[in-house]
Short mmCIF file of C-alpha atoms and ligand atoms in Angstrom, two decimals:
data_model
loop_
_atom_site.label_atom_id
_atom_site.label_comp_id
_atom_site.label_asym_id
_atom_site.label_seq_id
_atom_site.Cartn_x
_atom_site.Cartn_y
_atom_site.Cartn_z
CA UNK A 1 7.05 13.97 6.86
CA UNK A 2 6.34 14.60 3.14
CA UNK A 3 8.57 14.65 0.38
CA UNK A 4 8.42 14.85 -3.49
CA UNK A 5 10.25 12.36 -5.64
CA UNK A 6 10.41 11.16 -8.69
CA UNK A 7 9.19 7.32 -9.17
CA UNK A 8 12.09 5.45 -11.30
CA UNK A 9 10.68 1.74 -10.87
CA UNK A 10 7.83 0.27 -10.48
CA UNK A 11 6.98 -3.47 -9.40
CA UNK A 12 3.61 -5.29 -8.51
CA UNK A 13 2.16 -1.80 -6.44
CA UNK A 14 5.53 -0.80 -4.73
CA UNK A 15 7.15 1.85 -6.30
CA UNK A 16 10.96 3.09 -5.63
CA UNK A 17 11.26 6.65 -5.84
CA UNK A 18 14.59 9.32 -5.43
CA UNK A 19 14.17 12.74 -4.52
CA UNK A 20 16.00 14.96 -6.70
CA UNK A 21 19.72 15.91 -4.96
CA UNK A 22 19.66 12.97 -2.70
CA UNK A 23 21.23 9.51 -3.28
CA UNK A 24 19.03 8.27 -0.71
CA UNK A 25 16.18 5.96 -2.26
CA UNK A 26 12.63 5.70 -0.96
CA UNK A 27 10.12 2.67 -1.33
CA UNK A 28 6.04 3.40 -1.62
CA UNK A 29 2.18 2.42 -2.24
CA UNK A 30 -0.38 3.79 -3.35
CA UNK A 31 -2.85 5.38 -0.70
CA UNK A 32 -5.74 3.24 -1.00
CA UNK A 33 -8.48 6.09 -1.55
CA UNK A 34 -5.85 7.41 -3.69
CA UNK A 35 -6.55 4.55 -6.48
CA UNK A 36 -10.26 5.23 -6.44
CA UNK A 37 -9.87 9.57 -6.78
CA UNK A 38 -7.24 9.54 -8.73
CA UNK A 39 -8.13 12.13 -11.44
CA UNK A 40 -5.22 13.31 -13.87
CA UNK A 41 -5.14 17.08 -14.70
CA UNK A 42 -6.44 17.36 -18.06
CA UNK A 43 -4.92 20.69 -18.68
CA UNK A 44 -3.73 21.34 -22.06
CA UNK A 45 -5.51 21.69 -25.16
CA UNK A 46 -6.01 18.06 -26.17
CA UNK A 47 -9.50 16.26 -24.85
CA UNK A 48 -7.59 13.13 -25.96
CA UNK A 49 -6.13 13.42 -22.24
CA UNK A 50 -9.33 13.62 -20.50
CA UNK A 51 -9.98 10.14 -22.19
CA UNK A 52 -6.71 8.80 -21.60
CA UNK A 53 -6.96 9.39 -18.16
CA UNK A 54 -10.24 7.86 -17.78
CA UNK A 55 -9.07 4.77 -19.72
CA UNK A 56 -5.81 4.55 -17.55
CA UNK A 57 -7.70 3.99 -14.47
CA UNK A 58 -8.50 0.12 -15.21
CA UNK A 59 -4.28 -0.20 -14.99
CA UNK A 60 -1.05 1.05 -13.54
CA UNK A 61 -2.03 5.23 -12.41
CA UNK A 62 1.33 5.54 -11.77
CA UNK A 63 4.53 5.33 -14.26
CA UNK A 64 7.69 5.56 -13.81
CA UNK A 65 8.56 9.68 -14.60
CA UNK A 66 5.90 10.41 -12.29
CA UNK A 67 6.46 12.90 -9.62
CA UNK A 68 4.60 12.27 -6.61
CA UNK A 69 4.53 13.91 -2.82
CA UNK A 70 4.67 10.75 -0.39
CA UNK A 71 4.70 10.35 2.90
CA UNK A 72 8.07 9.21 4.47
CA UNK A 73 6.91 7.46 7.79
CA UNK A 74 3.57 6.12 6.42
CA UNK A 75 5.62 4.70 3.07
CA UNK A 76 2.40 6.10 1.55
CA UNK A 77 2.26 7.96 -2.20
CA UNK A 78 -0.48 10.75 -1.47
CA UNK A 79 -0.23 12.97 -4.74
CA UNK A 80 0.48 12.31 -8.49
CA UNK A 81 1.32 15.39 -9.87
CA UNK A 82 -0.42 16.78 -13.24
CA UNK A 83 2.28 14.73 -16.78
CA UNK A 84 2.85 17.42 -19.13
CA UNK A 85 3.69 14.15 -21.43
CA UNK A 86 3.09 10.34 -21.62
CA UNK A 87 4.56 7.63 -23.83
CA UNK A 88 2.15 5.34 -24.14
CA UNK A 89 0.95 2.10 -26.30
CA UNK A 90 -2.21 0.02 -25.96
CA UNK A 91 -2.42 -3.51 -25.39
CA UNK A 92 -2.45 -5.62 -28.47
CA UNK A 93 -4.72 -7.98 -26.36
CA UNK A 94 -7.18 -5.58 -24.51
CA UNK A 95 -6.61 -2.27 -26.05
CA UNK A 96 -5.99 -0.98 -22.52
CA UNK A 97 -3.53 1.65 -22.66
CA UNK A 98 -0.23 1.52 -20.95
CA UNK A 99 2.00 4.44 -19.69
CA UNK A 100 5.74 3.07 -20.56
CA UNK A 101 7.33 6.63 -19.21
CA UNK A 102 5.36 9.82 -17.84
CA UNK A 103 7.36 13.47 -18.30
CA UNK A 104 9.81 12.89 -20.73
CA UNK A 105 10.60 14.96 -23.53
CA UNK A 106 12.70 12.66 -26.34
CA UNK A 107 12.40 9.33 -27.50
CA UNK A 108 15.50 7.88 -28.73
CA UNK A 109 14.01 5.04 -31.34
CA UNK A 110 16.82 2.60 -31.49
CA UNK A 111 17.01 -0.18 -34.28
CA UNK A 112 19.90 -2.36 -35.47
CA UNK A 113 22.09 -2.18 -38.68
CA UNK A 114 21.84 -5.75 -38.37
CA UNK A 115 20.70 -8.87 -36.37
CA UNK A 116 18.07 -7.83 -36.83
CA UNK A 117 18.03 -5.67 -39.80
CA UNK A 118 15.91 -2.63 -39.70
CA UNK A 119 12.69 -2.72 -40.58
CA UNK A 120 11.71 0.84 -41.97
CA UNK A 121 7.92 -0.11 -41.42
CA UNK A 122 8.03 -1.04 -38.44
CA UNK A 123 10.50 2.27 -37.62
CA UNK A 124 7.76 4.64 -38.85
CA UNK A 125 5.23 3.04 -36.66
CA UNK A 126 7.48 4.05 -33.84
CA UNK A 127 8.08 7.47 -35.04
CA UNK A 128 4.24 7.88 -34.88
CA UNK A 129 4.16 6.86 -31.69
CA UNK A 130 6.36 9.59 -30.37
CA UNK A 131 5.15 11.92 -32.58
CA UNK A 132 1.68 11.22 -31.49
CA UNK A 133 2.69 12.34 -27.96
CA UNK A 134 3.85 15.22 -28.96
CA UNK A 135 7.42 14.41 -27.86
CA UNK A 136 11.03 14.43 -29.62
CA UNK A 137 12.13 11.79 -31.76
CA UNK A 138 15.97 10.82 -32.48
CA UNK A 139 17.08 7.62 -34.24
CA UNK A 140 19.63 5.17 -32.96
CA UNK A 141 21.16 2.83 -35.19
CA UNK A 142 23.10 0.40 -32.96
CA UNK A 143 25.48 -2.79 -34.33
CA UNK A 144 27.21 -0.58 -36.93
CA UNK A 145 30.22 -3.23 -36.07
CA UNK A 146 27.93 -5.83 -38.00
CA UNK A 147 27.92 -4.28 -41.37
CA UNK A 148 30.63 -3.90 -43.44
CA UNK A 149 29.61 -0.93 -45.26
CA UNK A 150 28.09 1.50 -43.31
CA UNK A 151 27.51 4.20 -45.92
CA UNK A 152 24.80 1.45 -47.45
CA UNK A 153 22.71 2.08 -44.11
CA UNK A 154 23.32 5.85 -44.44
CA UNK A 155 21.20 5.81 -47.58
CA UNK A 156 18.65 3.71 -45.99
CA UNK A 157 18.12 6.39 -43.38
CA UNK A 158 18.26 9.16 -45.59
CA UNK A 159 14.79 10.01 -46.02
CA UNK A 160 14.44 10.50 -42.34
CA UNK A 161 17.34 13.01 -42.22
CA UNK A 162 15.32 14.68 -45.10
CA UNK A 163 12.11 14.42 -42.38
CA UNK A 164 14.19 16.11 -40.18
CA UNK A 165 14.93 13.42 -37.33
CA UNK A 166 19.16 13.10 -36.52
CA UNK A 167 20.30 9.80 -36.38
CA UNK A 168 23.09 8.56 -34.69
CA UNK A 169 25.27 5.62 -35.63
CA UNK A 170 26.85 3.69 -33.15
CA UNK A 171 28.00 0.31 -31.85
CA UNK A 172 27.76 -0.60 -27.91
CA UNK A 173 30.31 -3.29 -28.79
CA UNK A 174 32.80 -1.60 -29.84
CA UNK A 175 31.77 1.23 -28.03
CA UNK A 176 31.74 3.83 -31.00
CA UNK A 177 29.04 6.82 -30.90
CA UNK A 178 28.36 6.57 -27.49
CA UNK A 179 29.66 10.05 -26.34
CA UNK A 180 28.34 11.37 -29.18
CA UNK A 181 25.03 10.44 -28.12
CA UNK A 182 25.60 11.43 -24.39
CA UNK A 183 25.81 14.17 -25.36
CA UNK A 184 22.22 14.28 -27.02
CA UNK A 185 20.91 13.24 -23.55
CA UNK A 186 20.78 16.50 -22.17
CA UNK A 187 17.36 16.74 -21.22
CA UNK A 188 15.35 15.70 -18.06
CA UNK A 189 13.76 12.29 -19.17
CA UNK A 190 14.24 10.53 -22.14
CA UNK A 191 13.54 7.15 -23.20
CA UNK A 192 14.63 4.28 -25.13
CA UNK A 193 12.26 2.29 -27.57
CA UNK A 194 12.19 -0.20 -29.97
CA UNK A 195 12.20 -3.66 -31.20
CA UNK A 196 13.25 -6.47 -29.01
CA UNK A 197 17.15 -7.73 -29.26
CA UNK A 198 18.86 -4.16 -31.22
CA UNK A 199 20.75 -3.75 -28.17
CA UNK A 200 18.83 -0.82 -26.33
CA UNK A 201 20.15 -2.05 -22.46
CA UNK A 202 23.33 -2.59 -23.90
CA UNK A 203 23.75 1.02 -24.98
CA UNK A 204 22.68 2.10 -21.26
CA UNK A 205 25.07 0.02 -19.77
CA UNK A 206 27.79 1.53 -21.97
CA UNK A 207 26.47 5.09 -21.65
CA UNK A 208 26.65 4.07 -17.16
CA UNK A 209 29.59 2.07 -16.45
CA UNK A 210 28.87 -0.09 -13.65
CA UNK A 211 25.22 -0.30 -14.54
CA UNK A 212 25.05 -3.96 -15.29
CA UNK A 213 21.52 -3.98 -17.31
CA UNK A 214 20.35 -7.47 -17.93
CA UNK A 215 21.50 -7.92 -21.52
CA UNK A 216 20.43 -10.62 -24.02
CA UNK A 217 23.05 -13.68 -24.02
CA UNK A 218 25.42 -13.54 -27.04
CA UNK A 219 24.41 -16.10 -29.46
CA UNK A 220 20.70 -15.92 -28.14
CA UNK A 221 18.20 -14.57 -30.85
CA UNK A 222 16.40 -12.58 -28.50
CA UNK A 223 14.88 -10.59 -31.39
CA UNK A 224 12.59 -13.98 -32.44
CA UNK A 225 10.44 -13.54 -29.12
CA UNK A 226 11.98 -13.29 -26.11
CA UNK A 227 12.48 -10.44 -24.13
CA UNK A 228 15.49 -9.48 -21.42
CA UNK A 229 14.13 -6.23 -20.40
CA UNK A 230 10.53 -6.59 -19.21
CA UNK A 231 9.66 -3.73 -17.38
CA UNK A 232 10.50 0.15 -18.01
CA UNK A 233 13.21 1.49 -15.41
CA UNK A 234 14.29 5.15 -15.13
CA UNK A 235 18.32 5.25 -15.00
CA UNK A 236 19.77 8.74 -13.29
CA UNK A 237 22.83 9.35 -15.50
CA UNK A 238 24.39 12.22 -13.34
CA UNK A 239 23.01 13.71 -10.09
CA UNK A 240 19.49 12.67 -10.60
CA UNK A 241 18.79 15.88 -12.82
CA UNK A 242 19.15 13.61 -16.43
CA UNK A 243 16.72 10.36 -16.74
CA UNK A 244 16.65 8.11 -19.38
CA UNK A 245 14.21 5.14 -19.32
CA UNK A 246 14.97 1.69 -20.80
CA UNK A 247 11.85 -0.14 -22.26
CA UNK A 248 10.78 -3.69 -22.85
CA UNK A 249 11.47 -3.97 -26.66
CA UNK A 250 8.11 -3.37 -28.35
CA UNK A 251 7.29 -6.27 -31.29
CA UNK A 252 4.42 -4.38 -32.38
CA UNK A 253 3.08 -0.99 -32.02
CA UNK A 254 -0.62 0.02 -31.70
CA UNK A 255 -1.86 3.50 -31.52
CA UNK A 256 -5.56 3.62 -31.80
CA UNK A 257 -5.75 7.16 -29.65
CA UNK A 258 -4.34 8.51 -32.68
CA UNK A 259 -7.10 10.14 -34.39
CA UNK A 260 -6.96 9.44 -38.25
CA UNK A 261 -7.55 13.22 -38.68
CA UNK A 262 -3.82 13.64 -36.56
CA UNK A 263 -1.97 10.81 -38.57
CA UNK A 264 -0.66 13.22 -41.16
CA UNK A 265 1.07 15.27 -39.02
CA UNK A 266 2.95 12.31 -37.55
CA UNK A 267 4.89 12.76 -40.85
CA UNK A 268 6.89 15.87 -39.95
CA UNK A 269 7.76 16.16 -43.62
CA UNK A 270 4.53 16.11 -44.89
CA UNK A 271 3.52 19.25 -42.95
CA UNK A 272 4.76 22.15 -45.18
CA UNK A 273 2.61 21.00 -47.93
CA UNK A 274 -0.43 20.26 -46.02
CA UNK A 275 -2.44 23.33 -46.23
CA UNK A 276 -1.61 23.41 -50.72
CA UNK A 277 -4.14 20.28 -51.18
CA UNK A 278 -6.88 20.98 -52.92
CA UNK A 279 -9.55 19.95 -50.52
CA UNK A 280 -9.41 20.52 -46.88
CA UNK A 281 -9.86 17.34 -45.67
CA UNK A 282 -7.94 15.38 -48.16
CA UNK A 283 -7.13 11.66 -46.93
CA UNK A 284 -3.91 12.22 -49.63
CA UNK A 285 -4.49 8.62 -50.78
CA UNK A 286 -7.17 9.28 -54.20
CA UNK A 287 -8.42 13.22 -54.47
CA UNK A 288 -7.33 15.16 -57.00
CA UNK A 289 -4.96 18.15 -56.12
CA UNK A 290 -3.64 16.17 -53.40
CA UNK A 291 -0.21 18.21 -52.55
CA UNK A 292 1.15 15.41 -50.80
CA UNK A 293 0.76 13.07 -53.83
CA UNK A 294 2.49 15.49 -56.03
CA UNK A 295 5.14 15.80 -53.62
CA UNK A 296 5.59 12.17 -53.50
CA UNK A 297 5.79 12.57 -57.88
CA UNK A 298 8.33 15.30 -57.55
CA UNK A 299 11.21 13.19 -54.99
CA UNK A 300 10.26 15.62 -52.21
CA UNK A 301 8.81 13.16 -50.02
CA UNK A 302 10.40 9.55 -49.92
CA UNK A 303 8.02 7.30 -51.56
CA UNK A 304 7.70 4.49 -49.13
CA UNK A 305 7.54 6.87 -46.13
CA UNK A 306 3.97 7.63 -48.13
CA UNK A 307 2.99 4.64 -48.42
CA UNK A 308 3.47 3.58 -44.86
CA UNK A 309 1.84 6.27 -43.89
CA UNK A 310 -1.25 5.01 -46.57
CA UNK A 311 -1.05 1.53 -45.02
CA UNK A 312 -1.36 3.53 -41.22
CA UNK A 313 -4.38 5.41 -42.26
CA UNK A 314 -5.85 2.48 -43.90
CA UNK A 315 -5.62 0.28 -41.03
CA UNK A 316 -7.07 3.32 -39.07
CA UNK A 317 -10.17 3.07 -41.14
CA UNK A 318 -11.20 -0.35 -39.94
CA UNK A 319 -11.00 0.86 -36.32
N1 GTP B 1 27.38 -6.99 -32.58
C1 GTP B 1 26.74 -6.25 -31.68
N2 GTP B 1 25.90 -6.84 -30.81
C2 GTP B 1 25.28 -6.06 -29.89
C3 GTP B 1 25.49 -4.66 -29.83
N3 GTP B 1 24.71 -4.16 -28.83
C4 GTP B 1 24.06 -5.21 -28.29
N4 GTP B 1 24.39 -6.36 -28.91
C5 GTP B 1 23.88 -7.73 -28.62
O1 GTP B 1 22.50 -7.76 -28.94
C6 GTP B 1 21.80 -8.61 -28.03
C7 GTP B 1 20.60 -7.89 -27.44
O2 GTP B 1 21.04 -6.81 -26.64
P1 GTP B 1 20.12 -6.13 -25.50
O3 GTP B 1 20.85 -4.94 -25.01
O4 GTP B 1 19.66 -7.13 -24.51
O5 GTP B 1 18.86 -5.70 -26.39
P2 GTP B 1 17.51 -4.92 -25.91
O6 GTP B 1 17.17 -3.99 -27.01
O7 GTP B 1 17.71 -4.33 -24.57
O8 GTP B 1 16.43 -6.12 -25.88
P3 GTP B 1 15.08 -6.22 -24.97
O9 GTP B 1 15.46 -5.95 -23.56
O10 GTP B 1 14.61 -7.63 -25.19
O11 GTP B 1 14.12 -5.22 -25.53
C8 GTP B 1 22.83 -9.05 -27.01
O12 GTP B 1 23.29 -10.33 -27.38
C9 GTP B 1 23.93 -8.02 -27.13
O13 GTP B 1 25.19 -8.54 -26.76
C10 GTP B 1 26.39 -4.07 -30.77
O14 GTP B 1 26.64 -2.87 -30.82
N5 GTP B 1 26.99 -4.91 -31.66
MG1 MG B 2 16.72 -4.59 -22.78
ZN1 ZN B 3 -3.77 15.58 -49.98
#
């Protein structure tokens, strides 16, 4: 008998999937031939896909997000049906891309107040990772217990409420903010990035009672290297029809299937004043009429978004 389900773990080949409505949990491989066909849809405007897919064959075809038809008896996945969206980064050793979460639609980036403080650069590599993928970005500052004034952190974060992102402020400690952002979880799949150690399981394990996440130890700095989470697990948070992935935190982030040419519109508020520079294919870092540079003069864009976003294109030049 077949059924379609959606896969919400994966480990070493067998893959546990739930089929939408049912508690019931199912456990699969991959058809053999299946590995060696596989060919993702490559529907959608973007030939970046058709490469993607052809890269992703070397690893993991399937993610977790993934809806596949499989066959009950046989324990056998037969179909992977066509993403309409991937998260994915690239190995810092092999450039070989990884699929963290297929099908989802927001990205909650979560960082720390403190321990360990935020790290705007590193936050805006993040937001042009989602961004990249065409997906929704919100921002989740956890540990608000640590800092005594919050309103300092406010101002920190204030040219991304200017770039249009919400953020939400909470503590999984003290449990403040956390219906708040439940109630931002509305949609199918979402996921939950960042760095290492700013408390991402800890969040899902307040947002789920009973879900007992494997948490950093108090006391431990897991944010100096070590990991808890290691791989990406889809979480049902009511009747299978919301999904929200928790990630291995992410210490760096690589995105060389970002095409320079794409980079400035992984700024969100850089794109009303794209099309007023004077030459069309301005790199915004030296020409003169450069509307981005002028908005940079005038306060309208933050300064040191800009400049991350010259240090991103300038590192995309080497590639
Ligand atoms: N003070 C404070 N500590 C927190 C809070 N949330 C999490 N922590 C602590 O931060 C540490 C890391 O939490 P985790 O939930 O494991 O962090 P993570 O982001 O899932 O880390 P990885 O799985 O390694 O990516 C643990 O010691 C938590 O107890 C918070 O709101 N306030
Ligand atoms: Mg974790
Ligand atoms: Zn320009």
């Amino acid at each position: 008998m077949q059924r379609e389900g959606i896969v919400y773990r994966g480990n070493s080949g067998l893959y546990d999937i739930r089929v939408s409505g049912e508690s019931a949990v199912f456990s699969a491989r991959l058809k053999g031939t299946l590995k060696k066909e596989l060919i993702y849809s490559t529907s959608g405007s973007r030939p970046q896909r058709v490469t993607r897919a052809r890269k992703r064959r070397a690893t993991d075809p399937i993610a977790i997000g993934d809806t596949v038809v499989f066959d009950v008896d046989e324990r056998l996945i037969q179909e992977i049906k066509p993403r309409h969206s991937e998260l994915a980064r690239s190995s810092p050793q092999t450039g070989e891309q990884h699929v963290l979460v297929a099908n989802l639609d927001t990205v909650f980036v979560v960082f720390a107040a403190a321990e360990p403080k935020p790290d705007l650069w590193l936050l805006d590599r993040f937001l042009v990772l989602v961004e990249s993928a065409e997906l929704l970005a919100e921002i989740v500052i956890n540990k608000c217990d640590l800092v005594p004034d919050l309103e300092e952190t406010r101002i920190l974060l204030e040219p991304y409420v200017l770039a249009g992102y919400r953020v939400h402020y909470l503590s999984a400690r003290q449990s403040f903010g956390i219906d708040e952002l439940r109630n931002a979880l509305s949609t199918k799949i979402s996921a939950f990035a960042g760095p290492s150690g700013v408390g991402k399981s800890s969040i899902l394990n307040r947002l789920k009672p009973g879900l007992k996440l494997k948490t950093g130890d108090v006391g431990e700095i897991t944010y100096k290297g070590r990991h808890t989470t290691t791989t990406a697990e889809l979480i049902p948070l009511d009747e299978n029809s919301s999904w929200v992935a928790d990630t291995p935190g992410l210490r760096q982030v690589d995105f060389w299937d970002v095409d320079p040419e794409n980079l400035e519109y992984c700024f969100p508020e850089f794109r009303d004043f794209l099309d007023n520079c004077q030459y069309n294919n301005c790199s915004h870092r030296i020409e003169q009429g450069c509307a981005i540079r002028s908005a940079v003069e005038d306060g309208k864009i933050d300064d040191r978004r800009y400049r991350s976003f010259v240090q991103m294109s300038s590192e995309k030049a080497h590639v």
